[in-house]
Coordinates of N, CA and C in Angstrom, one line a residue:
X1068 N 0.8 -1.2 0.0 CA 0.0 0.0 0.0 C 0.9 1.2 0.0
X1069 N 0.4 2.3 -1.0 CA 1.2 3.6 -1.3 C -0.1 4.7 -0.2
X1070 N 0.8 5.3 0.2 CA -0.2 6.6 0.7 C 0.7 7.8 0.7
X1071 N 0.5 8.8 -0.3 CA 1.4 9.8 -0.2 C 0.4 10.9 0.0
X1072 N 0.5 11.8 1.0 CA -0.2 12.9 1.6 C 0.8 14.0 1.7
X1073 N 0.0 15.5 1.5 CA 0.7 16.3 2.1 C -0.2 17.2 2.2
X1074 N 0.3 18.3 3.1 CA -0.6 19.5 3.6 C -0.6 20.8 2.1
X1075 N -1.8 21.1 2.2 CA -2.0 22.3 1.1 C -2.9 23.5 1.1
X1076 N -2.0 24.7 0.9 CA -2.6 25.9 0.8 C -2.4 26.6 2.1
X1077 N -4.0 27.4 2.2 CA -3.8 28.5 3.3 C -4.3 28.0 4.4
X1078 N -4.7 26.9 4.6 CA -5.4 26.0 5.4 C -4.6 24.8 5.7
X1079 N -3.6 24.5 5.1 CA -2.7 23.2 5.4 C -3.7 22.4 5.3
X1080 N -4.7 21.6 4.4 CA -5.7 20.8 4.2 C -4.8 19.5 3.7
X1081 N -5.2 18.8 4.0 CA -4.3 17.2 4.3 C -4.9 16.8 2.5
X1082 N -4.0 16.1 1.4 CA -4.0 16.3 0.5 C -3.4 14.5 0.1
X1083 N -4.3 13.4 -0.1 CA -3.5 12.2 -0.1 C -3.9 11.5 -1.5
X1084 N -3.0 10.8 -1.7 CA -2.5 9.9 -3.0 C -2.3 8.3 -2.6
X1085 N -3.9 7.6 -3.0 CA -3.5 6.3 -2.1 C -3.6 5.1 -3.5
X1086 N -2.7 4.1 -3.4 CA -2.3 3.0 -4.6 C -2.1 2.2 -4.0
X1087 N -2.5 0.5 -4.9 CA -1.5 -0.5 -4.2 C -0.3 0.0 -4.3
X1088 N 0.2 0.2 -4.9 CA 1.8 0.6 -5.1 C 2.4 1.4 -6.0
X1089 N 3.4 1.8 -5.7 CA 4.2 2.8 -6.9 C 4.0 2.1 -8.2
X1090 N 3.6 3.0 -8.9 CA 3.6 2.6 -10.6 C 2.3 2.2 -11.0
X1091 N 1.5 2.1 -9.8 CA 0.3 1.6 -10.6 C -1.0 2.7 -10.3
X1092 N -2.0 2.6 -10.6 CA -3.3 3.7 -10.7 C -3.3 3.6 -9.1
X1093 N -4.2 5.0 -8.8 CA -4.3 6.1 -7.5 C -5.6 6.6 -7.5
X1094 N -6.4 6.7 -6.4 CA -7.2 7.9 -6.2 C -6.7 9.2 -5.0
X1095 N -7.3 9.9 -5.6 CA -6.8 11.2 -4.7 C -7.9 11.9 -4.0
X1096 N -7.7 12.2 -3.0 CA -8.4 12.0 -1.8 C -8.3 14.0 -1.5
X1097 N -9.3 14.5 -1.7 CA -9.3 16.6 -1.5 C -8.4 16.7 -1.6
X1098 N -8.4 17.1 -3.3 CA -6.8 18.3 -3.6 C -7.8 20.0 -3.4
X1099 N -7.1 20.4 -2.1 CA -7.9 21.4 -1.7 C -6.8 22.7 -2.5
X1100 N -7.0 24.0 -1.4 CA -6.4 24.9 -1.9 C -4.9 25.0 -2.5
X1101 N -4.7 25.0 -3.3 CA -3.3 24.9 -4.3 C -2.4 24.1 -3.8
X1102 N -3.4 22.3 -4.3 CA -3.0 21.2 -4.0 C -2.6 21.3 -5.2
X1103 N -3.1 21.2 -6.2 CA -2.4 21.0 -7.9 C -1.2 20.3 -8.0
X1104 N 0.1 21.5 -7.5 CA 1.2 21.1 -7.6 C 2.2 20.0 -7.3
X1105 N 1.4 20.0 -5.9 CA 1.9 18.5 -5.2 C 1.2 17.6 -5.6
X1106 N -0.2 17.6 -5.8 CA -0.6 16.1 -6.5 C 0.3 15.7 -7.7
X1107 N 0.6 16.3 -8.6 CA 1.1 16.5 -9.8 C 3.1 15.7 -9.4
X1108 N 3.4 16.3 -8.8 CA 4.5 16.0 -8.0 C 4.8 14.9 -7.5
X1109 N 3.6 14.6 -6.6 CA 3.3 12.9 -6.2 C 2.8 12.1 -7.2
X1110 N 2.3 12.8 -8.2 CA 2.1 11.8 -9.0 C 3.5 11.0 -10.0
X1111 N 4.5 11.9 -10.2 CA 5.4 12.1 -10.7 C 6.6 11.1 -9.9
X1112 N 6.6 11.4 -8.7 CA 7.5 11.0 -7.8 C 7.3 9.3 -7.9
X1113 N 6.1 9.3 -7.2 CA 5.5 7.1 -7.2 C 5.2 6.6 -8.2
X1114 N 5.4 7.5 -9.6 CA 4.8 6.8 -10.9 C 3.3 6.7 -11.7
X1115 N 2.5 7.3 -10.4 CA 1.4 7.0 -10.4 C 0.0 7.8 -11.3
X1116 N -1.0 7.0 -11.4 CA -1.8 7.2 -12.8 C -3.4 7.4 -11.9
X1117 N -4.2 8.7 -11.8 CA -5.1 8.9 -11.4 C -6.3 8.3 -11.8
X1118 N -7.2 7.6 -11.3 CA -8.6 7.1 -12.0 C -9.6 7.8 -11.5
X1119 N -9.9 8.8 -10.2 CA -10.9 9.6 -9.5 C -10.3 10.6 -8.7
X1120 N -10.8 11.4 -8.1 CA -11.0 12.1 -7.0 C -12.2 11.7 -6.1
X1121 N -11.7 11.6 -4.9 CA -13.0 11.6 -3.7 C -12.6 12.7 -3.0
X1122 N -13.8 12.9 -2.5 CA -13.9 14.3 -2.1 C -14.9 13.8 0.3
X1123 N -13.6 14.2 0.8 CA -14.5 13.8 1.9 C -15.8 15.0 2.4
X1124 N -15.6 16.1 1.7 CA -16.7 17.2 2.4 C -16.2 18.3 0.7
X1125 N -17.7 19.1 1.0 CA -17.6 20.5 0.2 C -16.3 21.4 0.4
X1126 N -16.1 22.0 1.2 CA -15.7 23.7 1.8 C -14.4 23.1 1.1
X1127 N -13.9 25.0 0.4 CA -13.3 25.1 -0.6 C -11.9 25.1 -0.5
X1128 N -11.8 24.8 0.7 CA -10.2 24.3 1.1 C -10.0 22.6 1.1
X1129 N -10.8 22.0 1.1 CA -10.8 20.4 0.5 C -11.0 20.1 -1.1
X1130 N -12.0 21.1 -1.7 CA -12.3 21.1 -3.2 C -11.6 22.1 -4.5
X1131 N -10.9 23.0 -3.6 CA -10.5 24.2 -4.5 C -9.6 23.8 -6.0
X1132 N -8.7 22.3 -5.9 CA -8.2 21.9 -6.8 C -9.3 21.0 -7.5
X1133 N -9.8 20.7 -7.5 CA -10.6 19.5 -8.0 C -10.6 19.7 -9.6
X1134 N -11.2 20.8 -9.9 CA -11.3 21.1 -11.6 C -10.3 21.2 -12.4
X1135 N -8.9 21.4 -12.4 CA -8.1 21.3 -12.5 C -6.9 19.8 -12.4
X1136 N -7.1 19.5 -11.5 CA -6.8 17.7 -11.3 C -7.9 17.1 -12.2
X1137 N -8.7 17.0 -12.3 CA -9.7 16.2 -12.7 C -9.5 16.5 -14.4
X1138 N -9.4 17.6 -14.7 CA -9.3 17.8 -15.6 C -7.9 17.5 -16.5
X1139 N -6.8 18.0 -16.1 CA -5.5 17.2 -16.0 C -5.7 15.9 -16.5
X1140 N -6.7 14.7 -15.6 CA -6.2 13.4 -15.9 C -7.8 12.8 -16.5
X1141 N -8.6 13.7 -16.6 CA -10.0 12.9 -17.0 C -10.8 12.4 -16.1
X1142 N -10.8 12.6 -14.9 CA -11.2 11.8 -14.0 C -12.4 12.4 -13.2
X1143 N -13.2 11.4 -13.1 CA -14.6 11.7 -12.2 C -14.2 12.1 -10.7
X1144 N -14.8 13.0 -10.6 CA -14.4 13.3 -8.8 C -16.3 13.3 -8.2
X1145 N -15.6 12.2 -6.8 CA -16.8 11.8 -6.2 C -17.4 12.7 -4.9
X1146 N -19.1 13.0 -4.6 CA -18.8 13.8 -3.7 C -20.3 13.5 -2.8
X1147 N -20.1 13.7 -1.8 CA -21.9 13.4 -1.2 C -23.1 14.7 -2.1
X1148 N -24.0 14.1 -2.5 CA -25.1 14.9 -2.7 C -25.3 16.0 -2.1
X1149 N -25.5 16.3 -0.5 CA -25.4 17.2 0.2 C -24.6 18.4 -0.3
X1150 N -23.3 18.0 -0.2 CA -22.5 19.3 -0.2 C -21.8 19.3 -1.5
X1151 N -22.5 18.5 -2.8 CA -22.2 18.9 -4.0 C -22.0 20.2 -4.4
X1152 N -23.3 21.4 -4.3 CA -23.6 23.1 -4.4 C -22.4 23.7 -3.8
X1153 N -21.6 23.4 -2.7 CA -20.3 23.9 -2.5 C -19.4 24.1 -3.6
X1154 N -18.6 23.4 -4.6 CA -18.1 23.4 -5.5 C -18.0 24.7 -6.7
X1155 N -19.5 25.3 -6.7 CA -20.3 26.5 -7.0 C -20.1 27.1 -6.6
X1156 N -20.8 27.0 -5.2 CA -21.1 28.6 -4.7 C -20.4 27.9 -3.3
X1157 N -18.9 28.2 -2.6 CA -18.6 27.9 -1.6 C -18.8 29.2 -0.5
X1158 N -19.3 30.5 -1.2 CA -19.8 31.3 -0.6 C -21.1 31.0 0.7
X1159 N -21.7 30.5 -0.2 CA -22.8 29.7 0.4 C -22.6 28.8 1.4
X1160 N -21.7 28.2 1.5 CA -21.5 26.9 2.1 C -20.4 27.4 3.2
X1161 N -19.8 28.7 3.2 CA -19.0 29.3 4.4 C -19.4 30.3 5.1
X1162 N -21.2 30.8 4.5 CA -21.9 31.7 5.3 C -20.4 33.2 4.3
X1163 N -21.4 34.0 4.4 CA -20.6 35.5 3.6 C -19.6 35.9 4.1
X1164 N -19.2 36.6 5.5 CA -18.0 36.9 6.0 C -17.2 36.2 6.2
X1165 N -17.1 35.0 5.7 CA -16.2 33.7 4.9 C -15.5 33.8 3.8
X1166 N -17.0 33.7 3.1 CA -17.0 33.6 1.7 C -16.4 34.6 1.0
X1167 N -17.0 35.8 1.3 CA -16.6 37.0 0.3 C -15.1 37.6 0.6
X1168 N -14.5 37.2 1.1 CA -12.8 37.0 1.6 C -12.3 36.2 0.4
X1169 N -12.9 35.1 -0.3 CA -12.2 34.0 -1.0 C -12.3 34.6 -2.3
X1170 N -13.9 35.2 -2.8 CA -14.4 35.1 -4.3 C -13.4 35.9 -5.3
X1171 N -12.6 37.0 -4.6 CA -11.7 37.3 -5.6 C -10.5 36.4 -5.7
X1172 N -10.0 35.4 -5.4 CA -9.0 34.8 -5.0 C -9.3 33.3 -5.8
X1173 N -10.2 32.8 -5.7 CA -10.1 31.4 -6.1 C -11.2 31.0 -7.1
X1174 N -10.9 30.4 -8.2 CA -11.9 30.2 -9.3 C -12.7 28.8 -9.1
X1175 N -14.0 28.9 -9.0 CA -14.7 27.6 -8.5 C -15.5 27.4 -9.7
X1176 N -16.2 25.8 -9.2 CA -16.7 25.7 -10.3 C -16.9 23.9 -10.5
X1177 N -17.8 23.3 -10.8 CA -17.6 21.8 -11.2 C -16.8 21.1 -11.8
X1178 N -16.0 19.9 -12.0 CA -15.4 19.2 -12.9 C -16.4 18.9 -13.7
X1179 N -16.0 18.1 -15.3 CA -17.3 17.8 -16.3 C -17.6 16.3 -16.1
X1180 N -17.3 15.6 -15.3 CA -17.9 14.2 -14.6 C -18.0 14.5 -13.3
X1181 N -19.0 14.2 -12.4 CA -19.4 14.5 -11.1 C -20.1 13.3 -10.7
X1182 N -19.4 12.3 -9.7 CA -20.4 11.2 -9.1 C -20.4 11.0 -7.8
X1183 N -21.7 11.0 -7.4 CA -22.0 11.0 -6.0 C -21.8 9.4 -5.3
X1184 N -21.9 10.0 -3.6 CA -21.7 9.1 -3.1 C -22.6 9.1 -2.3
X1185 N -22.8 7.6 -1.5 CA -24.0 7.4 -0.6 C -22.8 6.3 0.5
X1186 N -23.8 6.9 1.7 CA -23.6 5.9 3.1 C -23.7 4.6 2.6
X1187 N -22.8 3.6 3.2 CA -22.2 2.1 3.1 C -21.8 1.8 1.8
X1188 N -21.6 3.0 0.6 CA -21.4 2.6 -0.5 C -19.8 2.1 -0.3
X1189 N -19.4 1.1 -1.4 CA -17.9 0.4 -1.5 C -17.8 0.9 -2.7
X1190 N -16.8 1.8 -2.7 CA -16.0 1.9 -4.0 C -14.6 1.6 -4.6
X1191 N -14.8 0.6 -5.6 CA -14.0 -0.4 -5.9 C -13.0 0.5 -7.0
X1192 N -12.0 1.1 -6.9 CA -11.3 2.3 -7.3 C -9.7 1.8 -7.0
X1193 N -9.1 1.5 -8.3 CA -7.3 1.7 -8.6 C -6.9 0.3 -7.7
X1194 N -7.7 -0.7 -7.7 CA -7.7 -1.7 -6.7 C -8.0 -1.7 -5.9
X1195 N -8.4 -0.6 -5.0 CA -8.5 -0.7 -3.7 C -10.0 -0.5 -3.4
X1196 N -10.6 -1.0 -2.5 CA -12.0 -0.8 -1.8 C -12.3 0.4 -0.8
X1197 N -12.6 1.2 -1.2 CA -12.8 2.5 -0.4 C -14.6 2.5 0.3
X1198 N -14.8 1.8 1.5 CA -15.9 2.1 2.3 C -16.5 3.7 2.5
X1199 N -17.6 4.1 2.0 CA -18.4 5.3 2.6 C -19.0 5.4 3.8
X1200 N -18.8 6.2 4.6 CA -19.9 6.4 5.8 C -20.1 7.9 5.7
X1201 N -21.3 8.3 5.5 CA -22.0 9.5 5.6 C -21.9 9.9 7.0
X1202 N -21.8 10.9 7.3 CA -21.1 11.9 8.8 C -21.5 13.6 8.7
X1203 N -22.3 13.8 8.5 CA -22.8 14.9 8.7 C -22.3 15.5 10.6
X1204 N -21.9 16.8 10.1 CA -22.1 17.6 11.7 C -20.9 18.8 11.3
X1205 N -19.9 18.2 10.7 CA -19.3 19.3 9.7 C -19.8 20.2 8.6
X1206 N -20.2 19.5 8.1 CA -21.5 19.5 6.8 C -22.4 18.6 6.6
X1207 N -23.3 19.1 6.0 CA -24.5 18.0 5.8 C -24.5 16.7 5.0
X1208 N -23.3 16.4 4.1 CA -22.6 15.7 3.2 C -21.3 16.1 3.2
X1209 N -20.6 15.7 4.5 CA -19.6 14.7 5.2 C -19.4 13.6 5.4
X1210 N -18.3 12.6 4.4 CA -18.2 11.2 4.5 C -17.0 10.9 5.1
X1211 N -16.5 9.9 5.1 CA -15.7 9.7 5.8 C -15.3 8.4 4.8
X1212 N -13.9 7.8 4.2 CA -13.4 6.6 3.6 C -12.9 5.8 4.4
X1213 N -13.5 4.3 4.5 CA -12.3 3.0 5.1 C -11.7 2.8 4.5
X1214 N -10.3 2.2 5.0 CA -9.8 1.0 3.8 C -9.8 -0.3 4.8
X1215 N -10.0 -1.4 4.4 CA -9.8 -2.3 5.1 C -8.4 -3.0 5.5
X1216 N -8.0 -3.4 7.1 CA -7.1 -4.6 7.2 C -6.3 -5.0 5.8
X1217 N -5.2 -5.1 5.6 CA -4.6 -5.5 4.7 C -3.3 -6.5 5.4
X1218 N -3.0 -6.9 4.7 CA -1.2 -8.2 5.0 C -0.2 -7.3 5.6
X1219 N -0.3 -6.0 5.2 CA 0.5 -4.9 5.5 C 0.7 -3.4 6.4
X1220 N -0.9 -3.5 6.4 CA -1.3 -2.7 7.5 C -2.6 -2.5 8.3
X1221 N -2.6 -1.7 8.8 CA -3.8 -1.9 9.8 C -4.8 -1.7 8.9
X1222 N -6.1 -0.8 9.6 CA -7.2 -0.4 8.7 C -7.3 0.7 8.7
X1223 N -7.4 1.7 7.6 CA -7.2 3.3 7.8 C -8.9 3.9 7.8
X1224 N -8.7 5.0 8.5 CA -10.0 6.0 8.2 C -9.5 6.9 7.8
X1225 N -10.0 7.6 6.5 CA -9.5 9.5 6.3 C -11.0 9.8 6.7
X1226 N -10.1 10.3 7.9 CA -11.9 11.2 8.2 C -12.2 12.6 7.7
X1227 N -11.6 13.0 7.1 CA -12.1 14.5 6.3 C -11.9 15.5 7.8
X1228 N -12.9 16.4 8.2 CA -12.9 17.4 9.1 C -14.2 17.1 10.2
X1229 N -13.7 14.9 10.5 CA -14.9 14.8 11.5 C -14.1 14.7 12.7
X1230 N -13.3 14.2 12.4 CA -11.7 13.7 13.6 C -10.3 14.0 13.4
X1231 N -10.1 15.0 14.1 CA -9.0 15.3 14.2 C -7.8 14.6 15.1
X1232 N -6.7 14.8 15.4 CA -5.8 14.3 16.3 C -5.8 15.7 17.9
X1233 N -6.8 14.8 18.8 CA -7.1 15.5 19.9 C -8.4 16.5 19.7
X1234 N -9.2 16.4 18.7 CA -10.0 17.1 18.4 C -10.9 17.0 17.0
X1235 N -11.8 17.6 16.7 CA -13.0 17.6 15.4 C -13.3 18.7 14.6
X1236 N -13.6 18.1 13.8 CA -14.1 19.4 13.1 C -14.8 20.6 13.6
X1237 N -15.1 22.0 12.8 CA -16.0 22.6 13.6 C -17.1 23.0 12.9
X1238 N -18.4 23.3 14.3 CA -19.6 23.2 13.7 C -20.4 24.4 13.3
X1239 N -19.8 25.2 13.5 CA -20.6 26.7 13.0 C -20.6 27.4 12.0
X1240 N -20.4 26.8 10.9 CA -20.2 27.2 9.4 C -21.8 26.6 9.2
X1241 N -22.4 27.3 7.6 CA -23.8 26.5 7.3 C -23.5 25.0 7.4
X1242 N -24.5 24.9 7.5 CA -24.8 23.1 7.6 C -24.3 22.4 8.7
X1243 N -23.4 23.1 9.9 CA -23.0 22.1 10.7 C -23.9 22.1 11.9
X1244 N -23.3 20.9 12.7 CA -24.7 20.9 13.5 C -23.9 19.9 14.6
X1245 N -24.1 20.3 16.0 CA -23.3 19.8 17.0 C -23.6 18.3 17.0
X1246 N -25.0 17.8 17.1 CA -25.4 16.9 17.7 C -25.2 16.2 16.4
X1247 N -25.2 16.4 15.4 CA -25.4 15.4 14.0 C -23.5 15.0 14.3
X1248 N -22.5 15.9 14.9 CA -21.7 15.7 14.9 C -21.4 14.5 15.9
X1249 N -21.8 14.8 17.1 CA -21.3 14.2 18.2 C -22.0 12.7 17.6
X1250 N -23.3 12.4 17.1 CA -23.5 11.0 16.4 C -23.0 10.5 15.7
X1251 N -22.1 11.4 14.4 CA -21.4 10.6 13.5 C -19.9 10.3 14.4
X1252 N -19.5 11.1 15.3 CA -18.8 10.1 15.6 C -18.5 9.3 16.7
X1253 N -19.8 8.9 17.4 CA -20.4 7.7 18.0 C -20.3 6.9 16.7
X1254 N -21.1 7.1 16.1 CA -21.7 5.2 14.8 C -20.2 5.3 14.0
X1255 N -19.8 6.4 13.3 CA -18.7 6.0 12.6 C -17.4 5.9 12.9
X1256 N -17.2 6.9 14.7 CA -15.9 6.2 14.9 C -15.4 5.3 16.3
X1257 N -16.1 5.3 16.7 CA -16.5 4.4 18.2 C -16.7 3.2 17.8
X1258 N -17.0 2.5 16.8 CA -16.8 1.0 16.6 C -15.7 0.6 16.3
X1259 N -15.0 1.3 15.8 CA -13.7 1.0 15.1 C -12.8 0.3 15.4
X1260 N -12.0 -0.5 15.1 CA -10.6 -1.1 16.3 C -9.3 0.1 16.8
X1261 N -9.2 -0.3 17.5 CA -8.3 1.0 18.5 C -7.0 0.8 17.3
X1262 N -6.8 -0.1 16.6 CA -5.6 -0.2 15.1 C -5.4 0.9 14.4
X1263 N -7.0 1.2 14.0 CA -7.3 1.9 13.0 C -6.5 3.0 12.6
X1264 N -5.8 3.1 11.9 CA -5.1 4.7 11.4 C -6.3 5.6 10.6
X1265 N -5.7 6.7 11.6 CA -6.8 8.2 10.8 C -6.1 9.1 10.2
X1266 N -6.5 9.5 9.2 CA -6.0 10.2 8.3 C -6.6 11.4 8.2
X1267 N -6.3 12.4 8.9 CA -7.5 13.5 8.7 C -7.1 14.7 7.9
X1268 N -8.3 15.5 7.6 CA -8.4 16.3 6.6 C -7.0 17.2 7.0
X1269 N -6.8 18.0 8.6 CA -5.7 18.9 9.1 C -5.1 18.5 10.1
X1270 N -4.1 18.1 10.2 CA -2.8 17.9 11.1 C -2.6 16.5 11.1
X1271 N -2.0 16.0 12.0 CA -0.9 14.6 12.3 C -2.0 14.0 12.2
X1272 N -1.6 12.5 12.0 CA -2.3 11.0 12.1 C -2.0 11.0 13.0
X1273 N -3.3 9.9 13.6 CA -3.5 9.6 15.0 C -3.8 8.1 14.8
X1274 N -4.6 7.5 15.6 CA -5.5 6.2 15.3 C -6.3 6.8 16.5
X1275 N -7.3 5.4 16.6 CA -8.9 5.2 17.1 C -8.6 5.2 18.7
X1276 N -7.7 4.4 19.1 CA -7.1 3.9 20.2 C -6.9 5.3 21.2
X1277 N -5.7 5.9 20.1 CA -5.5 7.1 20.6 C -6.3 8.2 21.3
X1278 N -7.3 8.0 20.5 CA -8.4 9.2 20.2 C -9.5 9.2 21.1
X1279 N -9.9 7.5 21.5 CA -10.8 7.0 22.5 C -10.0 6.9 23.8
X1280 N -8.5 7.2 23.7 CA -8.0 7.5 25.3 C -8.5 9.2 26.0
X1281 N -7.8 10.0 24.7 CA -7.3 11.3 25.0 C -8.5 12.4 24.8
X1282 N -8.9 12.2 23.0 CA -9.7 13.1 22.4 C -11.2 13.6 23.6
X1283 N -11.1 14.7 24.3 CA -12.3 15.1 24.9 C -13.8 14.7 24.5
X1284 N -14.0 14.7 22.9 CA -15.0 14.4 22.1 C -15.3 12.7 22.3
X1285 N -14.5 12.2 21.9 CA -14.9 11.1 22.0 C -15.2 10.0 23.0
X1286 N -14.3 10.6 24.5 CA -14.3 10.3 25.3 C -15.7 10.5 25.8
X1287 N -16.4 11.7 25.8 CA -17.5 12.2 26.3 C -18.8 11.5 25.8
X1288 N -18.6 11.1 24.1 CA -19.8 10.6 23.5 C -19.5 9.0 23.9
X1289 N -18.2 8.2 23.8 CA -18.4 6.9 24.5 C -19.1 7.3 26.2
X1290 N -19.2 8.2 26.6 CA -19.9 7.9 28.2 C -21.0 8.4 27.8
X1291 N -21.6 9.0 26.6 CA -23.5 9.2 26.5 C -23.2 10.4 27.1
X1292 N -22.1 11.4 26.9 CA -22.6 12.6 27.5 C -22.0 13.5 26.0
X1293 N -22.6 15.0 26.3 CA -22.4 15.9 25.4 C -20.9 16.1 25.6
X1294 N -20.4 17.5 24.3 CA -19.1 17.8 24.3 C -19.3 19.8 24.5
X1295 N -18.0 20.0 25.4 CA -17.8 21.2 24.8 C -17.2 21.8 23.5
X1296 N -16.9 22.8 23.4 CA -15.9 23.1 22.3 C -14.6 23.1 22.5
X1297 N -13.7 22.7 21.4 CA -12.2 22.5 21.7 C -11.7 23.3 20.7
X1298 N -10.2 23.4 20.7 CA -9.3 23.7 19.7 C -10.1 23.2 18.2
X1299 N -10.2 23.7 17.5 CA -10.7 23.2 15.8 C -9.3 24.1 14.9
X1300 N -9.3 22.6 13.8 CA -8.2 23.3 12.6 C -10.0 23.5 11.6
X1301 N -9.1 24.1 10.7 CA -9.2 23.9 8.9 C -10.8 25.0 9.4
X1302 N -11.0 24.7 8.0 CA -12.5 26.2 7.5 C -14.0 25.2 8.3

């Protein structure tokens, strides 16, 4: 298993390139704010040949490369139904004294293939099986990708902007919503084996183990009780 990631833009938005292996086809995982170069780079560096984009959430620091990558290699980039209209108008999707900071700055807009995604969908992409879990609390179409146990490594989650390392995404932008949060990550990350590597949208990898020791959030929702607010990265 290849996983080549790196941080991008003005948001440091976590930007990954996952393959069985060097030389062979890749999905890429939110080439956000002027990811371009590095995808391009990583693609260059492991040899590697694009067949999609997935997209774990809207907001235009996860999507801002998309039309440009996609268009580059031909490729469908995937995205929850919900927060498809971000891609358009991320104005909308960051509430205005957000938004109207970005619109001179960044050209948005659709790729010319767009395919959605739904909760428990398996998508069978560059070899590899990429599990969906729908996670709204960030956004209302917030997913989250598995990969399964392999010979070689554990089981990964890229959780987009649901789970962070010591912390979660945040909920006060349109569409987010505390309690839809604090459930998605009861059902989608509370089951998980403490193995699990997380890959999130901003800062270090952690795993599940980790996260159900330390993370305030998760700690709180494993005991049935609410959360306060913590430190939050990214938009």
């Amino acid at each position: 298993m290849l996983i080549a990631g790196f941080p991008a833009g003005a948001w440091g938005t976590n930007c990954y390139l996952v393959a069985p292996a060097a030389g062979e086809e890749c999905v890429i995982i939110d080439p956000g704010h002027e990811a371009a170069p590095g995808v391009e780079e990583a693609l260059k560096k492991h040899r590697l040949k694009p067949v999609a984009v997935v997209l774990t959430h809207g907001h235009i620091d996860h999507v801002a490369s998309v039309v440009p990558v996609c268009g580059a290699h031909d490729v469908p980039a995937w995205i929850h139904p919900e927060d498809r209209y971000m891609m358009s108008d991320p104005e909308k999707a960051l509430g205005r004294s957000v938004g109207a900071q970005l619109m001179g700055e960044l050209t948005v807009g659709e790729p010319d293939d767009v395919r959605t995604l739904a909760d428990g969908a398996r998508l069978e992409l560059a070899g590899l099986e990429l599990t969906v879990a729908h996670a709204p609390g960030h956004t209302k179409g917030s997913v989250t990708f598995g990969l399964p146990e392999a010979a070689d490594i554990p089981p990964i989650l890229f959780s987009g902007d649901l789970l962070f390392a010591g912390s979660i995404g945040r909920t006060d932008l349109p569409g987010g919503d505390m309690a839809e949060m604090l459930d998605s990550l009861a059902r989608v990350c509370l089951p998980l084996d403490d193995s699990t590597v997380v890959l999130s949208g901003h800062g270090p990898q952690t795993t599940i183990g980790q996260e159900r020791a330390t993370n305030p959030y998760l700690r709180q929702v494993a005991a049935g009780q609410g959360a306060s607010p913590a430190p939050r990265r990214g938009m």
